mmCIF file with all atom_site columns, C-alpha atoms in Angstrom:
data_model
loop_
_atom_site.group_PDB
_atom_site.id
_atom_site.type_symbol
_atom_site.label_atom_id
_atom_site.label_alt_id
_atom_site.label_comp_id
_atom_site.label_asym_id
_atom_site.label_entity_id
_atom_site.label_seq_id
_atom_site.pdbx_PDB_ins_code
_atom_site.Cartn_x
_atom_site.Cartn_y
_atom_site.Cartn_z
_atom_site.occupancy
_atom_site.B_iso_or_equiv
_atom_site.pdbx_formal_charge
_atom_site.auth_seq_id
_atom_site.auth_comp_id
_atom_site.auth_asym_id
_atom_site.auth_atom_id
_atom_site.pdbx_PDB_model_num
ATOM 1   C CA . MET O 1 1   ? 51.034 114.678 83.016  1.00 0.00 ? 12  MET O CA 1
ATOM 2   C CA . GLN O 1 2   ? 50.601 117.306 85.416  1.00 0.00 ? 13  GLN O CA 1
ATOM 3   C CA . GLU O 1 3   ? 48.637 119.391 83.298  1.00 0.00 ? 14  GLU O CA 1
ATOM 4   C CA . GLY O 1 4   ? 46.409 116.617 82.442  1.00 0.00 ? 15  GLY O CA 1
ATOM 5   C CA . THR O 1 5   ? 45.571 115.913 85.781  1.00 0.00 ? 16  THR O CA 1
ATOM 6   C CA . ASN O 1 6   ? 45.267 119.232 86.516  1.00 0.00 ? 17  ASN O CA 1
ATOM 7   C CA . LYS O 1 7   ? 42.465 119.749 83.873  1.00 0.00 ? 18  LYS O CA 1
ATOM 8   C CA . LEU O 1 8   ? 40.903 116.401 85.120  1.00 0.00 ? 19  LEU O CA 1
ATOM 9   C CA . LEU O 1 9   ? 40.865 117.669 88.931  1.00 0.00 ? 20  LEU O CA 1
ATOM 10  C CA . ALA O 1 10  ? 38.805 120.723 87.634  1.00 0.00 ? 21  ALA O CA 1
ATOM 11  C CA . ALA O 1 11  ? 36.672 118.486 85.672  1.00 0.00 ? 22  ALA O CA 1
ATOM 12  C CA . CYS O 1 12  ? 35.829 115.930 88.475  1.00 0.00 ? 23  CYS O CA 1
ATOM 13  C CA . ARG O 1 13  ? 32.124 116.093 89.891  1.00 0.00 ? 24  ARG O CA 1
ATOM 14  C CA . TYR O 1 14  ? 32.322 113.253 92.628  1.00 0.00 ? 25  TYR O CA 1
ATOM 15  C CA . GLN O 1 15  ? 34.623 112.935 95.319  1.00 0.00 ? 26  GLN O CA 1
ATOM 16  C CA . LEU O 1 16  ? 36.325 109.517 94.481  1.00 0.00 ? 27  LEU O CA 1
ATOM 17  C CA . GLN O 1 17  ? 37.488 111.311 90.991  1.00 0.00 ? 28  GLN O CA 1
ATOM 18  C CA . SER O 1 18  ? 38.930 114.011 92.492  1.00 0.00 ? 29  SER O CA 1
ATOM 19  C CA . LEU O 1 19  ? 40.727 111.921 94.947  1.00 0.00 ? 30  LEU O CA 1
ATOM 20  C CA . GLU O 1 20  ? 41.955 109.648 92.248  1.00 0.00 ? 31  GLU O CA 1
ATOM 21  C CA . ALA O 1 21  ? 43.524 113.002 90.307  1.00 0.00 ? 32  ALA O CA 1
ATOM 22  C CA . LEU O 1 22  ? 44.415 114.171 93.556  1.00 0.00 ? 33  LEU O CA 1
ATOM 23  C CA . LYS O 1 23  ? 46.734 110.814 93.945  1.00 0.00 ? 34  LYS O CA 1
ATOM 24  C CA . SER O 1 24  ? 48.145 110.866 90.315  1.00 0.00 ? 35  SER O CA 1
ATOM 25  C CA . LEU O 1 25  ? 49.180 114.283 90.726  1.00 0.00 ? 36  LEU O CA 1
ATOM 26  C CA . LEU O 1 26  ? 50.746 113.131 93.788  1.00 0.00 ? 37  LEU O CA 1
ATOM 27  C CA . THR O 1 27  ? 52.797 110.359 92.207  1.00 0.00 ? 38  THR O CA 1
ATOM 28  C CA . SER O 1 28  ? 53.803 112.489 89.095  1.00 0.00 ? 39  SER O CA 1
ATOM 29  C CA . ASN O 1 29  ? 55.229 115.075 91.265  1.00 0.00 ? 40  ASN O CA 1
ATOM 30  C CA . GLU O 1 30  ? 57.095 112.697 93.459  1.00 0.00 ? 41  GLU O CA 1
ATOM 31  C CA . ARG O 1 31  ? 58.209 110.684 90.028  1.00 0.00 ? 42  ARG O CA 1
ATOM 32  C CA . ILE O 1 32  ? 59.691 114.188 88.999  1.00 0.00 ? 43  ILE O CA 1
ATOM 33  C CA . SER O 1 33  ? 61.129 115.103 92.041  1.00 0.00 ? 44  SER O CA 1
ATOM 34  C CA . ALA O 1 34  ? 63.086 111.971 91.908  1.00 0.00 ? 45  ALA O CA 1
ATOM 35  C CA . TYR O 1 35  ? 64.078 112.258 88.591  1.00 0.00 ? 46  TYR O CA 1
ATOM 36  C CA . MET O 1 36  ? 65.367 115.641 89.105  1.00 0.00 ? 47  MET O CA 1
ATOM 37  C CA . LEU O 1 37  ? 67.371 114.696 92.100  1.00 0.00 ? 48  LEU O CA 1
ATOM 38  C CA . GLU O 1 38  ? 68.581 111.374 89.953  1.00 0.00 ? 49  GLU O CA 1
ATOM 39  C CA . LEU O 1 39  ? 69.925 114.224 87.105  1.00 0.00 ? 50  LEU O CA 1
ATOM 40  C CA . GLN O 1 40  ? 71.368 116.289 89.784  1.00 0.00 ? 51  GLN O CA 1
ATOM 41  C CA . ARG O 1 41  ? 73.627 113.143 91.049  1.00 0.00 ? 52  ARG O CA 1
ATOM 42  C CA . ARG O 1 42  ? 74.709 112.219 87.430  1.00 0.00 ? 53  ARG O CA 1
ATOM 43  C CA . LYS O 1 43  ? 75.800 115.792 86.635  1.00 0.00 ? 54  LYS O CA 1
ATOM 44  C CA . SER O 1 44  ? 77.721 116.134 89.944  1.00 0.00 ? 55  SER O CA 1
ATOM 45  C CA . LEU O 1 45  ? 79.517 112.652 89.341  1.00 0.00 ? 56  LEU O CA 1
ATOM 46  C CA . LYS O 1 46  ? 80.074 113.629 85.582  1.00 0.00 ? 57  LYS O CA 1
ATOM 47  C CA . GLN O 1 47  ? 82.155 117.315 86.785  1.00 0.00 ? 58  GLN O CA 1
ATOM 48  C CA . ASN O 1 48  ? 83.853 115.378 89.536  1.00 0.00 ? 59  ASN O CA 1
ATOM 49  C CA . LYS O 1 49  ? 85.470 112.540 86.931  1.00 0.00 ? 60  LYS O CA 1
ATOM 50  C CA . SER O 1 50  ? 87.314 110.834 89.709  1.00 0.00 ? 61  SER O CA 1
ATOM 51  C CA . PRO O 1 51  ? 90.272 108.607 88.453  1.00 0.00 ? 62  PRO O CA 1
ATOM 52  C CA . GLN O 1 52  ? 88.787 105.867 91.120  1.00 0.00 ? 63  GLN O CA 1
ATOM 53  C CA . LYS O 1 53  ? 86.618 102.680 89.571  1.00 0.00 ? 64  LYS O CA 1
ATOM 54  C CA . ALA O 1 54  ? 83.061 103.192 89.996  1.00 0.00 ? 65  ALA O CA 1
ATOM 55  C CA . LEU O 1 55  ? 81.482 100.084 91.645  1.00 0.00 ? 66  LEU O CA 1
ATOM 56  C CA . LEU O 1 56  ? 78.057 98.705  90.137  1.00 0.00 ? 67  LEU O CA 1
ATOM 57  C CA . PRO O 1 57  ? 75.398 97.595  91.923  1.00 0.00 ? 68  PRO O CA 1
ATOM 58  C CA . CYS O 1 58  ? 74.007 94.434  92.272  1.00 0.00 ? 69  CYS O CA 1
ATOM 59  C CA . THR O 1 59  ? 70.761 94.258  90.765  1.00 0.00 ? 70  THR O CA 1
ATOM 60  C CA . GLY O 1 60  ? 68.015 91.822  92.362  1.00 0.00 ? 71  GLY O CA 1
ATOM 61  C CA . LYS O 1 61  ? 64.466 91.398  92.606  1.00 0.00 ? 72  LYS O CA 1
ATOM 62  C CA . VAL O 1 62  ? 62.618 92.422  95.611  1.00 0.00 ? 73  VAL O CA 1
ATOM 63  C CA . ALA O 1 63  ? 58.759 91.758  96.327  1.00 0.00 ? 74  ALA O CA 1
ATOM 64  C CA . ILE O 1 64  ? 56.917 94.029  98.902  1.00 0.00 ? 75  ILE O CA 1
ATOM 65  C CA . SER O 1 65  ? 53.394 93.083  100.296 1.00 0.00 ? 76  SER O CA 1
ATOM 66  C CA . ASP O 1 66  ? 50.890 92.939  103.074 1.00 0.00 ? 77  ASP O CA 1
ATOM 67  C CA . ILE O 1 67  ? 51.981 96.560  104.012 1.00 0.00 ? 78  ILE O CA 1
ATOM 68  C CA . ARG O 1 68  ? 50.248 97.507  107.231 1.00 0.00 ? 79  ARG O CA 1
ATOM 69  C CA . MET O 1 69  ? 50.101 100.945 109.088 1.00 0.00 ? 80  MET O CA 1
ATOM 70  C CA . PRO O 1 70  ? 48.886 100.755 112.473 1.00 0.00 ? 81  PRO O CA 1
ATOM 71  C CA . LEU O 1 71  ? 46.462 103.905 113.350 1.00 0.00 ? 82  LEU O CA 1
ATOM 72  C CA . ILE O 1 72  ? 46.424 106.147 116.923 1.00 0.00 ? 83  ILE O CA 1
ATOM 73  C CA . TRP O 1 73  ? 43.545 107.818 117.614 1.00 0.00 ? 84  TRP O CA 1
ATOM 74  C CA . LYS O 1 74  ? 42.765 109.276 121.130 1.00 0.00 ? 85  LYS O CA 1
ATOM 75  C CA . ASP O 1 75  ? 41.152 106.871 123.299 1.00 0.00 ? 86  ASP O CA 1
ATOM 76  C CA . SER O 1 76  ? 38.054 108.899 124.482 1.00 0.00 ? 87  SER O CA 1
ATOM 77  C CA . ASP O 1 77  ? 37.388 109.305 120.184 1.00 0.00 ? 88  ASP O CA 1
ATOM 78  C CA . HIS O 1 78  ? 38.075 105.510 119.653 1.00 0.00 ? 89  HIS O CA 1
ATOM 79  C CA . PHE O 1 79  ? 36.383 104.197 122.480 1.00 0.00 ? 90  PHE O CA 1
ATOM 80  C CA . LYS O 1 80  ? 33.786 106.546 123.913 1.00 0.00 ? 91  LYS O CA 1
ATOM 81  C CA . ASN O 1 81  ? 32.489 107.457 120.007 1.00 0.00 ? 92  ASN O CA 1
ATOM 82  C CA . ARG O 1 82  ? 33.304 110.813 120.647 1.00 0.00 ? 93  ARG O CA 1
ATOM 83  C CA . GLY O 1 83  ? 34.892 113.407 118.141 1.00 0.00 ? 94  GLY O CA 1
ATOM 84  C CA . ASP O 1 84  ? 34.276 114.249 114.544 1.00 0.00 ? 95  ASP O CA 1
ATOM 85  C CA . TYR O 1 85  ? 33.135 112.305 111.961 1.00 0.00 ? 96  TYR O CA 1
ATOM 86  C CA . ARG O 1 86  ? 35.780 113.309 109.418 1.00 0.00 ? 97  ARG O CA 1
ATOM 87  C CA . ARG O 1 87  ? 36.626 110.224 106.725 1.00 0.00 ? 98  ARG O CA 1
ATOM 88  C CA . PHE O 1 88  ? 39.935 110.172 104.865 1.00 0.00 ? 99  PHE O CA 1
ATOM 89  C CA . ALA O 1 89  ? 41.455 108.232 101.835 1.00 0.00 ? 100 ALA O CA 1
ATOM 90  C CA . VAL O 1 90  ? 45.203 106.864 102.440 1.00 0.00 ? 101 VAL O CA 1
ATOM 91  C CA . PHE O 1 91  ? 47.464 105.195 99.746  1.00 0.00 ? 102 PHE O CA 1
ATOM 92  C CA . CYS O 1 92  ? 51.175 104.749 99.947  1.00 0.00 ? 103 CYS O CA 1
ATOM 93  C CA . LEU O 1 93  ? 54.067 105.632 97.868  1.00 0.00 ? 104 LEU O CA 1
ATOM 94  C CA . LEU O 1 94  ? 57.040 103.863 97.319  1.00 0.00 ? 105 LEU O CA 1
ATOM 95  C CA . LYS O 1 95  ? 60.288 105.460 96.485  1.00 0.00 ? 106 LYS O CA 1
ATOM 96  C CA . ILE O 1 96  ? 63.299 103.387 95.533  1.00 0.00 ? 107 ILE O CA 1
ATOM 97  C CA . GLY O 1 97  ? 65.807 105.409 93.735  1.00 0.00 ? 108 GLY O CA 1
ATOM 98  C CA . THR O 1 98  ? 64.399 106.970 90.986  1.00 0.00 ? 109 THR O CA 1
ATOM 99  C CA . GLU O 1 99  ? 61.118 104.686 90.821  1.00 0.00 ? 110 GLU O CA 1
ATOM 100 C CA . VAL O 1 100 ? 58.038 105.887 92.407  1.00 0.00 ? 111 VAL O CA 1
ATOM 101 C CA . TYR O 1 101 ? 55.633 103.332 93.041  1.00 0.00 ? 112 TYR O CA 1
ATOM 102 C CA . ASP O 1 102 ? 51.946 103.547 94.517  1.00 0.00 ? 113 ASP O CA 1
ATOM 103 C CA . THR O 1 103 ? 49.357 101.637 95.972  1.00 0.00 ? 114 THR O CA 1
ATOM 104 C CA . ALA O 1 104 ? 45.448 101.422 95.675  1.00 0.00 ? 115 ALA O CA 1
ATOM 105 C CA . MET O 1 105 ? 43.620 103.995 97.564  1.00 0.00 ? 116 MET O CA 1
ATOM 106 C CA . ILE O 1 106 ? 41.794 103.091 100.879 1.00 0.00 ? 117 ILE O CA 1
ATOM 107 C CA . ASN O 1 107 ? 38.902 104.908 101.182 1.00 0.00 ? 118 ASN O CA 1
ATOM 108 C CA . ASN O 1 108 ? 36.352 105.725 104.311 1.00 0.00 ? 119 ASN O CA 1
ATOM 109 C CA . VAL O 1 109 ? 39.515 105.545 106.765 1.00 0.00 ? 120 VAL O CA 1
ATOM 110 C CA . ASP O 1 110 ? 37.904 106.781 110.350 1.00 0.00 ? 121 ASP O CA 1
ATOM 111 C CA . ARG O 1 111 ? 38.245 106.485 113.897 1.00 0.00 ? 122 ARG O CA 1
ATOM 112 C CA . SER O 1 112 ? 36.756 103.077 113.978 1.00 0.00 ? 123 SER O CA 1
ATOM 113 C CA . MET O 1 113 ? 39.643 101.452 111.894 1.00 0.00 ? 124 MET O CA 1
ATOM 114 C CA . THR O 1 114 ? 42.636 100.409 113.961 1.00 0.00 ? 125 THR O CA 1
ATOM 115 C CA . ASP O 1 115 ? 45.291 99.578  111.218 1.00 0.00 ? 126 ASP O CA 1
ATOM 116 C CA . ILE O 1 116 ? 45.333 99.708  107.378 1.00 0.00 ? 127 ILE O CA 1
ATOM 117 C CA . ALA O 1 117 ? 46.454 96.833  105.198 1.00 0.00 ? 128 ALA O CA 1
ATOM 118 C CA . PHE O 1 118 ? 47.378 97.710  101.429 1.00 0.00 ? 129 PHE O CA 1
ATOM 119 C CA . GLU O 1 119 ? 46.850 94.011  99.673  1.00 0.00 ? 130 GLU O CA 1
ATOM 120 C CA . ASP O 1 120 ? 49.346 95.198  96.517  1.00 0.00 ? 131 ASP O CA 1
ATOM 121 C CA . VAL O 1 121 ? 52.255 93.197  95.258  1.00 0.00 ? 132 VAL O CA 1
ATOM 122 C CA . ILE O 1 122 ? 54.921 95.543  94.184  1.00 0.00 ? 133 ILE O CA 1
ATOM 123 C CA . THR O 1 123 ? 57.790 93.861  92.420  1.00 0.00 ? 134 THR O CA 1
ATOM 124 C CA . LEU O 1 124 ? 61.152 95.981  92.092  1.00 0.00 ? 135 LEU O CA 1
#
């Protein structure tokens, strides 16, 4: 996945394509990191072989929606229209155990915005 995304990133001609490729790369890196941590945890549990009964977690479903992030800008930049004119792209990663979920990317975030709202519904 990482090699394919790196090749895609090198071939991108437009900024939006590059942003989506970078998002995919970051998400896959987080997934690999989560899997490696789980593998280390399982190896350590296997080595410790304690005679105690292992407790099994209760499984259930959780839905996460309407994620909102307030933005804080300098007062002089926000109200007096000063400062630079940079724009940002933002997305949210949810990492629960070994599962990694991502939201859609919001582009053109600038200092005129006071908060970001992700409309995705993620069911775990």
